[in-house]
Amino acid sequence: MLLRLIILLLTLPAIAHGDAENRAVLEHVEVELVVGHESVKPGSESFVGLLFKLDPGWHVYWKNPGDSGEPPSVKWSVPGGVSVGEFRWPAPHKILMGPIVTFGYENEVLLSAPLVIASDFQGDAIEIKAAATWLVCADVCLGQEVELVLSLPVRPDEMVPTAASESPSLTQIPKPASADGGAILRKGGLIELALDPDVFRPGPKYTFFPDEDVVELAKLTEQRMPTFTAPRSPTRTEPIERISGVMVMTNAEGRHAFWFDVPVQDHENLVTTTFGKRWEDYWWIVLPLGALAIPAIFRATRSKKRT
Amino acid sequence: MRKTIRLAAIAIVGFTLSGGVSAEEKAPAAEKKVNPDLAPAFVLKDLAGKERSLKEFAGKFVVLEWCNHGCPFVKKHYQKGHMQKLQEKYTKKGVIWLTICSSAEAKQGWMTTDGWKAKNEKSGAKPTAVLIDTNGKVGKAYGAKTTPQICIINKKGVRVYDGAIDDKRSRHTEDIKTSKNYVTIVLDAVMAGKPSPIRRTRPYGCSVKYAAP
C-alpha cells in the first residue's frame, strides 16, 4: 500500500509536466504545444500556441476574465534569433455564473502567438519551451501548471501548414477596425459608443468584450448599431480616457470579431467647451433663430388667408 | 398680423425661459437620496449557531471577507498565513473581522459548522466570526462577486471600501510580498481618522458559488 503510494507520488509530476513532451493530460484539460508549420525557414514567420481541449462544462479565460477568473499565461523559452510575440486572443464567449459575468472559452481553443525566425538564424531545429499556468473552472476552479517542449525543424523547403493552422480559433482572432468613431460618457455614467459605421453596420446583433474594467458587465447587453451603450463600471475609479475591446457581430454566417480602440469624451466637458453649461446660455442661438423664423411664420399665415 | 408676430415672439421667449427654469429645478431634487454607501443590514448565524447582526457592531470598524477554501485565490492568502496575520493584527486593534461564506450547500467552499471549526483550527484563522450565508442573500446584497472579496465598513455603518484584497490579480502566494494590500491601506487610514484613500477596486478570484438561480 505504502509502496504503491510512493510510486504514485513519483509518477504524478511526470504525468503533470508531460516530461519533455508537447502534450499533457490533466484533470478536465488536455493541452498541447503546437506550431503553425511542419518546418520553418530562416527569415519567416509562423505561430506557436497552446491548444486546450476541455471537458464539457469546463472553461479557461480570455485576457480580460471579467468578474472572476484568470487568463492563462506562458513563459516562452526560444533560442537566440527567434522571438515569440503576445497572444492573439480569439474572441471569447460570455460565461455566466449566476450574477457573475466572465469571458472565456469552452470545448476547444487555440491561443496562438507569432513566432518570428531571423533571416540569419543558423541551426537545423528550434527548441521551444513553454511554462504555462492557467485556471480552469466549471463550478469549481483548478489552478494548473505545465511545462511543454517541442522541436521545430528548420529547413529551406516550402513551409507546410500543420493541422493546428486549420483551427477555427484562428478565424476568431479580431480584425482591427479603423480608428474612426468615439465614445461619450453621458451624465449619470452611461457610456455611448459610436463606432465606424462602415465596419459596424446596423442590422446584426453585437456583443462587446471590453479589454479592461470600463463597463458594468452584468448590465452589458447584446445590441444593434449604430450606437452601443453600457453603464460605466462602478469599480473603475480612474478616469476613462480610451475604450477598447472586441465587438463580435453575429449573423447567419457566424461570428465576426473586430477590435477597436477609441477616445472617450466626457459629456460635461464636451458641452462646456462648445456652448456653455446650461440651456439659458443658448439664448444667443435661439433668439436670432427665432427672429429669423418670424417673417417665415408671418408669410405662412398670410398665404393661408389668401387661399 | 401683429397678433401673429406677438404670439410667435412670446412663444420663443417662453420656450427659452421654460428651458432654463426646468434645468434649474431639476438640480436640487437629486440631492435628497439616501447614502448609497450605507452598508445593508444583515443577520447571519456564526459557527456556534448564534445570530450575529451588523447592528451588533455599530461604532466599530468592520471587515467583511468573502471566503471559499476550495478556491485557489483564497488558498493563495491562507496557505502561508497572510490572511490569518491580517485578521490577527486588526482584530487586536478592535476591528471586527467577519469571514462570510456565500457558497450554496454542497457547492465549493460550503462546509458544515464542524468542518469550518476544524478548518479554522488547522489554518490558524483569527476572524471575529465566520458567518454562514448559504442562500447567498448577504453576498448578493453586498455585490460580492469573487473570493476573496473585501468590504470595509466604518463606525457609522458606511462602506468605505469594496473590492480586491490586493493589487496583484494572481493566485500565486509569492506575489503577495510585492503587492499593495488594500485592507491595510484603507484600515490604517480610516482608523487614523482620515478618509479612505480608495473607495473601490475591481475584485479578483473565483466566482462566488451562489445557488443556481
Short mmCIF file of C-alpha atoms in Angstrom, two decimals:
data_model
loop_
_atom_site.label_atom_id
_atom_site.label_comp_id
_atom_site.label_asym_id
_atom_site.label_seq_id
_atom_site.Cartn_x
_atom_site.Cartn_y
_atom_site.Cartn_z
CA MET A 1 0.00 0.00 0.00
CA LEU A 2 2.70 2.42 1.07
CA LEU A 3 4.90 1.35 -1.82
CA ARG A 4 2.05 1.92 -4.25
CA LEU A 5 1.53 5.39 -2.81
CA ILE A 6 5.23 6.19 -3.21
CA ILE A 7 5.18 5.00 -6.82
CA LEU A 8 2.08 7.09 -7.45
CA LEU A 9 3.69 10.19 -5.93
CA LEU A 10 6.81 9.67 -8.00
CA THR A 11 4.92 9.28 -11.26
CA LEU A 12 2.49 12.17 -10.66
CA PRO A 13 4.86 15.03 -11.53
CA ALA A 14 5.90 13.17 -14.68
CA ILE A 15 2.29 12.99 -15.80
CA ALA A 16 1.54 16.59 -14.87
CA HIS A 17 4.63 18.00 -16.52
CA GLY A 18 4.49 15.84 -19.60
CA ASP A 19 8.24 15.23 -19.18
CA ALA A 20 9.72 16.96 -22.23
CA GLU A 21 6.65 16.33 -24.31
CA ASN A 22 4.46 18.65 -26.29
CA ARG A 23 1.25 17.34 -24.74
CA ALA A 24 -0.14 16.95 -21.25
CA VAL A 25 -3.31 15.40 -19.97
CA LEU A 26 -4.50 16.97 -16.73
CA GLU A 27 -7.74 16.96 -14.80
CA HIS A 28 -10.52 18.10 -17.18
CA VAL A 29 -7.97 19.59 -19.60
CA GLU A 30 -5.74 18.30 -22.35
CA VAL A 31 -3.17 20.81 -23.54
CA GLU A 32 -0.82 20.65 -26.49
CA LEU A 33 2.04 22.88 -27.61
CA VAL A 34 1.57 23.42 -31.34
CA VAL A 35 3.17 25.36 -34.21
CA GLY A 36 1.78 26.68 -37.48
CA HIS A 37 4.12 24.79 -39.83
CA GLU A 38 5.80 21.38 -40.05
CA SER A 39 9.12 23.17 -40.58
CA VAL A 40 10.25 26.78 -40.91
CA LYS A 41 12.79 28.75 -42.93
CA PRO A 42 15.10 31.46 -41.64
CA GLY A 43 13.50 34.87 -42.16
CA SER A 44 9.94 33.57 -41.88
CA GLU A 45 7.00 33.88 -39.56
CA SER A 46 4.80 31.13 -38.17
CA PHE A 47 2.96 30.80 -34.89
CA VAL A 48 3.29 28.89 -31.68
CA GLY A 49 0.37 28.18 -29.40
CA LEU A 50 -1.39 26.19 -26.76
CA LEU A 51 -4.31 24.07 -27.85
CA PHE A 52 -6.71 23.49 -24.97
CA LYS A 53 -9.24 20.65 -25.10
CA LEU A 54 -11.66 20.94 -22.21
CA ASP A 55 -14.13 18.55 -20.66
CA PRO A 56 -17.77 19.60 -21.17
CA GLY A 57 -18.78 22.34 -18.73
CA TRP A 58 -15.18 23.48 -18.11
CA HIS A 59 -13.65 26.71 -19.36
CA VAL A 60 -10.44 28.73 -19.45
CA TYR A 61 -10.40 32.54 -19.54
CA TRP A 62 -9.85 35.36 -22.04
CA LYS A 63 -7.24 38.09 -21.45
CA ASN A 64 -9.88 40.03 -19.51
CA PRO A 65 -11.54 37.25 -17.50
CA GLY A 66 -14.43 39.51 -16.44
CA ASP A 67 -15.84 39.46 -12.93
CA SER A 68 -13.73 36.48 -11.81
CA GLY A 69 -11.06 34.13 -13.10
CA GLU A 70 -7.55 34.48 -14.51
CA PRO A 71 -6.19 34.30 -18.06
CA PRO A 72 -3.63 31.62 -19.00
CA SER A 73 -0.05 32.85 -19.03
CA VAL A 74 3.06 31.40 -20.63
CA LYS A 75 6.78 31.91 -20.26
CA TRP A 76 8.35 31.07 -23.59
CA SER A 77 11.96 29.95 -23.99
CA VAL A 78 13.37 30.04 -27.51
CA PRO A 79 16.94 30.20 -28.86
CA GLY A 80 18.59 33.46 -29.98
CA GLY A 81 17.33 34.72 -33.33
CA VAL A 82 13.82 33.51 -32.61
CA SER A 83 11.13 35.55 -30.90
CA VAL A 84 7.63 34.90 -29.65
CA GLY A 85 5.09 37.75 -29.55
CA GLU A 86 1.98 38.31 -27.47
CA PHE A 87 -1.02 36.01 -27.61
CA ARG A 88 -3.54 36.87 -30.34
CA TRP A 89 -6.61 36.08 -28.26
CA PRO A 90 -9.61 34.75 -30.21
CA ALA A 91 -12.91 36.45 -29.41
CA PRO A 92 -14.26 34.89 -26.22
CA HIS A 93 -17.73 33.82 -25.17
CA LYS A 94 -19.79 35.09 -22.27
CA ILE A 95 -19.93 32.54 -19.46
CA LEU A 96 -22.46 33.34 -16.76
CA MET A 97 -22.27 32.04 -13.20
CA GLY A 98 -25.37 33.42 -11.53
CA PRO A 99 -24.90 37.21 -11.29
CA ILE A 100 -21.22 36.88 -12.25
CA VAL A 101 -20.19 37.55 -15.83
CA THR A 102 -16.98 36.03 -17.14
CA PHE A 103 -15.30 35.83 -20.56
CA GLY A 104 -13.66 32.65 -21.76
CA TYR A 105 -13.60 29.56 -23.90
CA GLU A 106 -15.30 26.18 -23.66
CA ASN A 107 -14.66 22.90 -25.50
CA GLU A 108 -11.57 23.81 -27.51
CA VAL A 109 -9.41 26.87 -28.06
CA LEU A 110 -6.05 27.62 -29.61
CA LEU A 111 -4.18 30.52 -28.03
CA SER A 112 -1.51 31.45 -30.56
CA ALA A 113 1.34 33.93 -30.67
CA PRO A 114 3.54 35.00 -33.61
CA LEU A 115 6.83 33.11 -33.94
CA VAL A 116 9.45 35.06 -35.87
CA ILE A 117 12.68 33.49 -37.13
CA ALA A 118 15.53 35.85 -38.01
CA SER A 119 16.97 35.61 -41.53
CA ASP A 120 20.41 34.86 -40.12
CA PHE A 121 19.21 32.04 -37.89
CA GLN A 122 21.55 29.08 -38.01
CA GLY A 123 20.79 25.58 -36.83
CA ASP A 124 18.56 22.80 -38.01
CA ALA A 125 15.91 22.97 -35.27
CA ILE A 126 14.31 25.40 -32.85
CA GLU A 127 13.62 24.13 -29.39
CA ILE A 128 10.52 25.84 -27.97
CA LYS A 129 9.74 25.55 -24.28
CA ALA A 130 6.51 26.76 -22.73
CA ALA A 131 6.00 27.05 -18.98
CA ALA A 132 2.28 27.64 -18.81
CA THR A 133 -0.11 28.24 -15.96
CA TRP A 134 -3.87 28.73 -16.08
CA LEU A 135 -7.09 28.48 -14.19
CA VAL A 136 -9.74 26.09 -15.41
CA CYS A 137 -13.23 26.35 -13.97
CA ALA A 138 -16.60 24.68 -14.06
CA ASP A 139 -18.47 25.24 -10.85
CA VAL A 140 -15.11 24.87 -9.11
CA CYS A 141 -11.75 26.24 -10.21
CA LEU A 142 -8.44 24.46 -10.52
CA GLY A 143 -5.06 26.09 -10.93
CA GLN A 144 -2.82 24.10 -13.29
CA GLU A 145 0.78 24.32 -14.44
CA VAL A 146 2.69 22.52 -17.10
CA GLU A 147 5.98 22.58 -19.00
CA LEU A 148 5.87 21.58 -22.62
CA VAL A 149 8.67 21.22 -25.15
CA LEU A 150 8.70 20.97 -28.92
CA SER A 151 11.43 20.80 -31.53
CA LEU A 152 10.63 22.62 -34.77
CA PRO A 153 12.80 21.67 -37.78
CA VAL A 154 14.45 24.49 -39.74
CA ARG A 155 14.72 23.65 -43.44
CA PRO A 156 14.95 25.66 -46.67
CA ASP A 157 11.95 23.77 -48.11
CA GLU A 158 8.49 25.16 -48.64
CA MET A 159 6.71 25.62 -45.30
CA VAL A 160 3.83 23.15 -44.91
CA PRO A 161 0.99 24.23 -42.61
CA THR A 162 0.14 21.92 -39.70
CA ALA A 163 -3.29 20.71 -38.66
CA ALA A 164 -3.21 23.40 -35.93
CA SER A 165 -3.24 26.11 -38.61
CA GLU A 166 -6.75 24.93 -39.51
CA SER A 167 -8.06 25.65 -36.02
CA PRO A 168 -11.34 27.60 -36.00
CA SER A 169 -9.86 29.71 -33.17
CA LEU A 170 -7.63 31.44 -35.72
CA THR A 171 -10.65 32.78 -37.60
CA GLN A 172 -11.92 34.23 -34.34
CA ILE A 173 -8.90 36.47 -33.84
CA PRO A 174 -10.39 40.00 -34.03
CA LYS A 175 -9.62 42.12 -37.07
CA PRO A 176 -8.57 45.66 -36.18
CA ALA A 177 -11.31 48.17 -37.05
CA SER A 178 -10.46 51.68 -38.22
CA ALA A 179 -9.85 54.30 -35.57
CA ASP A 180 -12.96 56.20 -36.73
CA GLY A 181 -15.53 56.77 -34.07
CA GLY A 182 -15.54 57.58 -30.41
CA ALA A 183 -17.34 57.27 -27.16
CA ILE A 184 -19.18 59.72 -24.98
CA LEU A 185 -19.55 59.43 -21.25
CA ARG A 186 -23.05 60.71 -20.55
CA LYS A 187 -24.27 62.31 -17.34
CA GLY A 188 -25.18 59.58 -14.86
CA GLY A 189 -22.40 57.34 -16.15
CA LEU A 190 -23.71 55.88 -19.39
CA ILE A 191 -21.05 55.18 -22.00
CA GLU A 192 -22.24 55.58 -25.55
CA LEU A 193 -20.12 54.07 -28.32
CA ALA A 194 -20.43 55.41 -31.84
CA LEU A 195 -18.10 53.31 -33.98
CA ASP A 196 -17.12 53.33 -37.64
CA PRO A 197 -20.44 52.69 -39.46
CA ASP A 198 -18.63 51.08 -42.41
CA VAL A 199 -17.44 48.26 -40.15
CA PHE A 200 -20.16 48.15 -37.52
CA ARG A 201 -23.23 48.10 -39.76
CA PRO A 202 -26.72 48.22 -38.33
CA GLY A 203 -28.71 45.02 -38.57
CA PRO A 204 -26.93 42.16 -36.85
CA LYS A 205 -26.52 41.81 -33.11
CA TYR A 206 -23.30 42.85 -31.42
CA THR A 207 -21.68 41.64 -28.21
CA PHE A 208 -18.97 43.69 -26.55
CA PHE A 209 -15.98 42.28 -24.71
CA PRO A 210 -14.07 45.18 -23.12
CA ASP A 211 -10.30 44.90 -22.75
CA GLU A 212 -10.41 46.49 -19.31
CA ASP A 213 -12.69 47.27 -16.44
CA VAL A 214 -14.72 50.09 -18.06
CA VAL A 215 -18.35 48.98 -18.14
CA GLU A 216 -20.60 47.11 -15.73
CA LEU A 217 -20.58 43.59 -17.12
CA ALA A 218 -23.84 42.46 -15.51
CA LYS A 219 -25.64 45.22 -17.45
CA LEU A 220 -23.91 44.65 -20.75
CA THR A 221 -26.50 43.52 -23.31
CA GLU A 222 -26.48 42.39 -26.93
CA GLN A 223 -27.32 45.41 -29.07
CA ARG A 224 -27.70 46.62 -32.61
CA MET A 225 -25.76 49.54 -34.05
CA PRO A 226 -25.37 52.48 -34.85
CA THR A 227 -24.85 53.16 -31.15
CA PHE A 228 -23.97 50.80 -28.36
CA THR A 229 -24.46 51.80 -24.74
CA ALA A 230 -23.34 50.40 -21.41
CA PRO A 231 -23.15 51.81 -17.87
CA ARG A 232 -19.74 52.80 -16.59
CA SER A 233 -18.18 50.24 -14.25
CA PRO A 234 -18.59 51.22 -10.57
CA THR A 235 -15.23 49.63 -9.73
CA ARG A 236 -13.38 51.78 -12.27
CA THR A 237 -12.10 54.69 -10.21
CA GLU A 238 -9.55 56.17 -12.60
CA PRO A 239 -10.93 58.34 -15.43
CA ILE A 240 -11.66 56.52 -18.69
CA GLU A 241 -9.72 58.19 -21.49
CA ARG A 242 -9.98 55.45 -24.10
CA ILE A 243 -12.18 52.45 -24.52
CA SER A 244 -11.04 49.35 -26.36
CA GLY A 245 -12.19 45.81 -26.80
CA VAL A 246 -13.64 43.22 -29.09
CA MET A 247 -17.01 43.71 -30.74
CA VAL A 248 -18.48 40.49 -32.03
CA MET A 249 -21.05 40.68 -34.80
CA THR A 250 -23.24 37.62 -35.17
CA ASN A 251 -25.08 36.98 -38.42
CA ALA A 252 -26.19 33.97 -40.47
CA GLU A 253 -22.59 33.17 -41.42
CA GLY A 254 -21.40 33.09 -37.83
CA ARG A 255 -19.33 35.28 -35.54
CA HIS A 256 -17.15 38.08 -36.83
CA ALA A 257 -14.81 39.74 -34.36
CA PHE A 258 -13.40 43.26 -34.62
CA TRP A 259 -11.09 45.06 -32.26
CA PHE A 260 -11.43 48.80 -31.73
CA ASP A 261 -9.79 51.46 -29.60
CA VAL A 262 -11.43 54.89 -29.45
CA PRO A 263 -11.14 58.02 -27.29
CA VAL A 264 -13.79 58.81 -24.69
CA GLN A 265 -15.18 62.31 -24.33
CA ASP A 266 -16.72 63.40 -21.11
CA HIS A 267 -20.19 64.79 -21.77
CA GLU A 268 -19.81 67.62 -19.24
CA ASN A 269 -16.58 68.80 -20.83
CA LEU A 270 -17.99 68.40 -24.29
CA VAL A 271 -20.90 70.74 -23.55
CA THR A 272 -18.99 73.40 -21.65
CA THR A 273 -16.32 73.75 -24.31
CA THR A 274 -18.86 74.06 -27.13
CA PHE A 275 -21.76 76.03 -25.75
CA GLY A 276 -21.62 76.54 -22.01
CA LYS A 277 -23.18 74.56 -19.23
CA ARG A 278 -26.86 75.49 -19.20
CA TRP A 279 -29.73 75.79 -21.54
CA GLU A 280 -30.06 79.54 -20.79
CA ASP A 281 -26.62 80.01 -22.29
CA TYR A 282 -28.07 79.05 -25.64
CA TRP A 283 -30.13 82.29 -25.89
CA TRP A 284 -27.72 83.81 -28.36
CA ILE A 285 -28.51 80.99 -30.79
CA VAL A 286 -32.19 80.63 -30.05
CA LEU A 287 -33.15 84.33 -30.23
CA PRO A 288 -31.62 85.11 -33.64
CA LEU A 289 -33.02 81.83 -34.99
CA GLY A 290 -36.40 82.80 -33.58
CA ALA A 291 -36.15 86.26 -35.11
CA LEU A 292 -35.36 84.70 -38.49
CA ALA A 293 -38.37 82.43 -38.11
CA ILE A 294 -40.86 85.28 -37.52
CA PRO A 295 -41.11 86.53 -41.12
CA ALA A 296 -41.45 82.94 -42.29
CA ILE A 297 -44.34 82.34 -39.90
CA PHE A 298 -45.85 85.63 -40.94
CA ARG A 299 -45.64 84.71 -44.63
CA ALA A 300 -47.09 81.29 -43.99
CA THR A 301 -50.14 82.65 -42.18
CA ARG A 302 -50.72 85.25 -44.93
CA SER A 303 -50.58 82.73 -47.73
CA LYS A 304 -53.13 80.62 -45.85
CA LYS A 305 -55.51 83.56 -45.71
CA ARG A 306 -55.25 84.04 -49.48
CA THR A 307 -56.29 80.53 -50.38
CA MET B 1 -50.88 90.09 -38.44
CA ARG B 2 -49.45 91.87 -35.44
CA LYS B 3 -51.07 89.27 -33.23
CA THR B 4 -49.21 86.52 -35.03
CA ILE B 5 -45.83 88.25 -34.55
CA ARG B 6 -46.56 88.89 -30.88
CA LEU B 7 -47.64 85.29 -30.34
CA ALA B 8 -44.55 83.98 -32.07
CA ALA B 9 -42.27 86.25 -30.02
CA ILE B 10 -43.97 85.22 -26.79
CA ALA B 11 -43.70 81.59 -27.74
CA ILE B 12 -39.98 81.88 -28.45
CA VAL B 13 -39.24 83.80 -25.26
CA GLY B 14 -41.42 81.46 -23.25
CA PHE B 15 -39.73 78.44 -24.73
CA THR B 16 -36.28 79.81 -23.92
CA LEU B 17 -37.23 80.67 -20.35
CA SER B 18 -39.02 77.42 -19.63
CA GLY B 19 -35.96 75.51 -20.84
CA GLY B 20 -33.79 77.46 -18.43
CA VAL B 21 -36.14 77.10 -15.48
CA SER B 22 -36.68 73.40 -15.83
CA ALA B 23 -32.92 72.82 -15.85
CA GLU B 24 -32.62 74.81 -12.62
CA GLU B 25 -35.45 72.95 -10.96
CA LYS B 26 -34.05 69.52 -11.69
CA ALA B 27 -30.85 70.02 -9.71
CA PRO B 28 -31.96 70.06 -6.03
CA ALA B 29 -34.29 67.02 -6.31
CA ALA B 30 -31.35 64.65 -6.90
CA GLU B 31 -29.68 65.55 -3.58
CA LYS B 32 -32.34 64.03 -1.35
CA LYS B 33 -31.17 60.44 -2.00
CA VAL B 34 -30.24 58.01 0.78
CA ASN B 35 -26.50 57.47 1.09
CA PRO B 36 -25.86 54.70 -1.44
CA ASP B 37 -22.77 53.65 0.52
CA LEU B 38 -24.76 52.70 3.61
CA ALA B 39 -23.94 49.07 4.50
CA PRO B 40 -27.00 46.82 4.13
CA ALA B 41 -28.20 45.39 7.46
CA PHE B 42 -27.93 41.61 7.90
CA VAL B 43 -28.40 38.78 10.37
CA LEU B 44 -26.43 35.55 9.85
CA LYS B 45 -25.55 32.57 12.02
CA ASP B 46 -21.99 32.03 13.20
CA LEU B 47 -20.32 28.65 13.75
CA ALA B 48 -21.89 28.35 17.21
CA GLY B 49 -25.33 28.79 15.64
CA LYS B 50 -25.69 32.23 17.22
CA GLU B 51 -27.33 35.02 15.23
CA ARG B 52 -24.97 37.90 14.53
CA SER B 53 -26.09 41.18 13.03
CA LEU B 54 -24.24 44.15 11.61
CA LYS B 55 -26.08 46.30 14.16
CA GLU B 56 -24.28 44.46 16.95
CA PHE B 57 -21.01 46.02 15.73
CA ALA B 58 -22.19 49.61 15.36
CA GLY B 59 -19.48 52.02 16.43
CA LYS B 60 -16.69 49.69 15.27
CA PHE B 61 -14.78 49.21 12.07
CA VAL B 62 -15.96 46.04 10.34
CA VAL B 63 -14.20 43.98 7.68
CA LEU B 64 -16.27 41.54 5.61
CA GLU B 65 -14.17 38.89 3.88
CA TRP B 66 -15.83 36.54 1.36
CA CYS B 67 -14.24 33.11 1.59
CA ASN B 68 -14.22 29.72 -0.14
CA HIS B 69 -11.38 27.48 1.00
CA GLY B 70 -11.53 25.41 -2.18
CA CYS B 71 -10.70 28.43 -4.34
CA PRO B 72 -7.05 28.75 -5.49
CA PHE B 73 -7.11 32.53 -4.90
CA VAL B 74 -8.24 32.04 -1.30
CA LYS B 75 -5.58 29.38 -0.82
CA LYS B 76 -3.03 31.95 -2.02
CA HIS B 77 -3.81 34.10 1.01
CA TYR B 78 -4.28 31.34 3.58
CA GLN B 79 -1.63 28.73 2.83
CA LYS B 80 1.30 30.78 4.15
CA GLY B 81 -0.70 32.57 6.84
CA HIS B 82 -1.07 36.01 5.20
CA MET B 83 -4.82 36.30 5.75
CA GLN B 84 -4.54 34.95 9.29
CA LYS B 85 -1.92 37.60 10.14
CA LEU B 86 -4.15 40.37 8.81
CA GLN B 87 -7.08 39.07 10.85
CA GLU B 88 -4.96 38.88 13.99
CA LYS B 89 -3.36 42.29 13.53
CA TYR B 90 -6.62 44.17 13.09
CA THR B 91 -8.88 42.25 15.48
CA LYS B 92 -6.28 43.02 18.17
CA LYS B 93 -6.83 46.71 17.40
CA GLY B 94 -10.58 46.33 17.92
CA VAL B 95 -11.63 45.80 14.31
CA ILE B 96 -14.46 43.30 13.76
CA TRP B 97 -13.47 40.78 11.10
CA LEU B 98 -16.30 38.70 9.66
CA THR B 99 -15.46 35.87 7.26
CA ILE B 100 -18.55 35.20 5.17
CA CYS B 101 -19.20 32.04 3.18
CA SER B 102 -21.88 32.55 0.49
CA SER B 103 -21.38 29.14 -1.16
CA ALA B 104 -24.66 27.29 -1.68
CA GLU B 105 -25.00 23.94 0.06
CA ALA B 106 -22.73 21.25 -1.45
CA LYS B 107 -21.03 23.80 -3.71
CA GLN B 108 -17.31 24.56 -3.47
CA GLY B 109 -16.42 26.28 -0.20
CA TRP B 110 -19.55 25.13 1.60
CA MET B 111 -18.78 23.31 4.86
CA THR B 112 -20.69 22.17 7.91
CA THR B 113 -20.06 24.21 11.03
CA ASP B 114 -17.83 21.39 12.31
CA GLY B 115 -15.96 21.42 9.02
CA TRP B 116 -15.40 25.17 9.41
CA LYS B 117 -14.23 24.83 13.00
CA ALA B 118 -11.70 22.15 12.02
CA LYS B 119 -10.51 24.26 9.06
CA ASN B 120 -10.03 27.36 11.23
CA GLU B 121 -8.12 25.39 13.83
CA LYS B 122 -5.83 23.91 11.20
CA SER B 123 -5.20 27.19 9.35
CA GLY B 124 -4.98 29.35 12.45
CA ALA B 125 -7.60 31.76 11.10
CA LYS B 126 -8.42 34.59 13.52
CA PRO B 127 -11.65 36.26 12.40
CA THR B 128 -14.12 37.64 14.96
CA ALA B 129 -16.65 35.22 13.48
CA VAL B 130 -17.35 33.05 10.45
CA LEU B 131 -20.86 33.70 9.12
CA ILE B 132 -22.76 31.22 7.01
CA ASP B 133 -24.73 32.70 4.11
CA THR B 134 -25.87 29.53 2.31
CA ASN B 135 -28.73 31.22 0.45
CA GLY B 136 -26.33 33.95 -0.75
CA LYS B 137 -28.64 36.80 0.25
CA VAL B 138 -26.00 38.81 2.08
CA GLY B 139 -23.38 38.15 -0.60
CA LYS B 140 -25.73 39.45 -3.27
CA ALA B 141 -26.83 42.44 -1.18
CA TYR B 142 -23.18 43.45 -0.95
CA GLY B 143 -22.48 42.63 -4.60
CA ALA B 144 -19.88 40.02 -3.67
CA LYS B 145 -18.60 38.50 -6.90
CA THR B 146 -15.36 36.80 -6.01
CA THR B 147 -13.47 35.02 -3.27
CA PRO B 148 -11.61 36.64 -1.78
CA GLN B 149 -13.51 39.94 -1.75
CA ILE B 150 -13.38 42.63 0.90
CA CYS B 151 -15.82 45.22 2.22
CA ILE B 152 -14.78 47.66 4.93
CA ILE B 153 -17.44 49.47 6.96
CA ASN B 154 -16.75 52.46 9.16
CA LYS B 155 -18.07 53.20 12.66
CA LYS B 156 -21.16 54.91 11.21
CA GLY B 157 -22.13 51.87 9.15
CA VAL B 158 -20.94 53.36 5.85
CA ARG B 159 -18.96 51.29 3.35
CA VAL B 160 -15.57 52.90 2.85
CA TYR B 161 -14.02 50.16 0.71
CA ASP B 162 -15.24 47.42 -1.62
CA GLY B 163 -13.08 45.24 -3.80
CA ALA B 164 -9.95 43.18 -4.09
CA ILE B 165 -7.73 42.24 -1.19
CA ASP B 166 -4.63 43.49 -3.02
CA ASP B 167 -3.44 44.74 -6.38
CA LYS B 168 -1.84 41.55 -7.74
CA ARG B 169 -4.56 39.66 -9.54
CA SER B 170 -2.87 36.28 -9.31
CA ARG B 171 -3.22 33.03 -7.41
CA HIS B 172 0.48 32.76 -6.53
CA THR B 173 1.45 33.23 -2.91
CA GLU B 174 4.90 34.61 -3.87
CA ASP B 175 3.16 37.67 -5.42
CA ILE B 176 1.90 38.79 -2.01
CA LYS B 177 5.21 40.25 -0.89
CA THR B 178 5.28 42.69 -3.81
CA SER B 179 1.62 43.61 -3.72
CA LYS B 180 -0.25 46.56 -2.18
CA ASN B 181 -2.71 45.26 0.39
CA TYR B 182 -5.89 47.33 0.24
CA VAL B 183 -7.17 46.15 3.64
CA THR B 184 -4.05 47.57 5.30
CA ILE B 185 -4.11 50.78 3.25
CA VAL B 186 -7.77 51.51 3.94
CA LEU B 187 -7.90 50.42 7.60
CA ASP B 188 -4.73 52.32 8.52
CA ALA B 189 -6.18 55.47 7.01
CA VAL B 190 -9.72 55.30 8.37
CA MET B 191 -8.57 54.19 11.83
CA ALA B 192 -6.35 57.28 11.92
CA GLY B 193 -9.43 59.41 11.21
CA LYS B 194 -8.55 60.03 7.58
CA PRO B 195 -10.88 59.41 4.65
CA SER B 196 -10.46 56.13 2.81
CA PRO B 197 -7.87 56.65 0.06
CA ILE B 198 -9.60 54.10 -2.19
CA ARG B 199 -13.35 53.60 -2.31
CA ARG B 200 -13.49 50.72 -4.83
CA THR B 201 -11.27 48.36 -6.75
CA ARG B 202 -12.12 45.55 -9.09
CA PRO B 203 -12.16 42.30 -7.09
CA TYR B 204 -10.40 39.21 -8.41
CA GLY B 205 -10.60 35.48 -7.71
CA CYS B 206 -13.06 32.63 -8.14
CA SER B 207 -16.71 33.43 -8.65
CA VAL B 208 -18.82 33.20 -5.50
CA LYS B 209 -20.56 29.83 -5.66
CA TYR B 210 -24.14 31.03 -5.33
CA ALA B 211 -27.08 28.65 -5.70
CA ALA B 212 -28.25 28.31 -9.31
CA PRO B 213 -31.00 30.88 -9.92
#
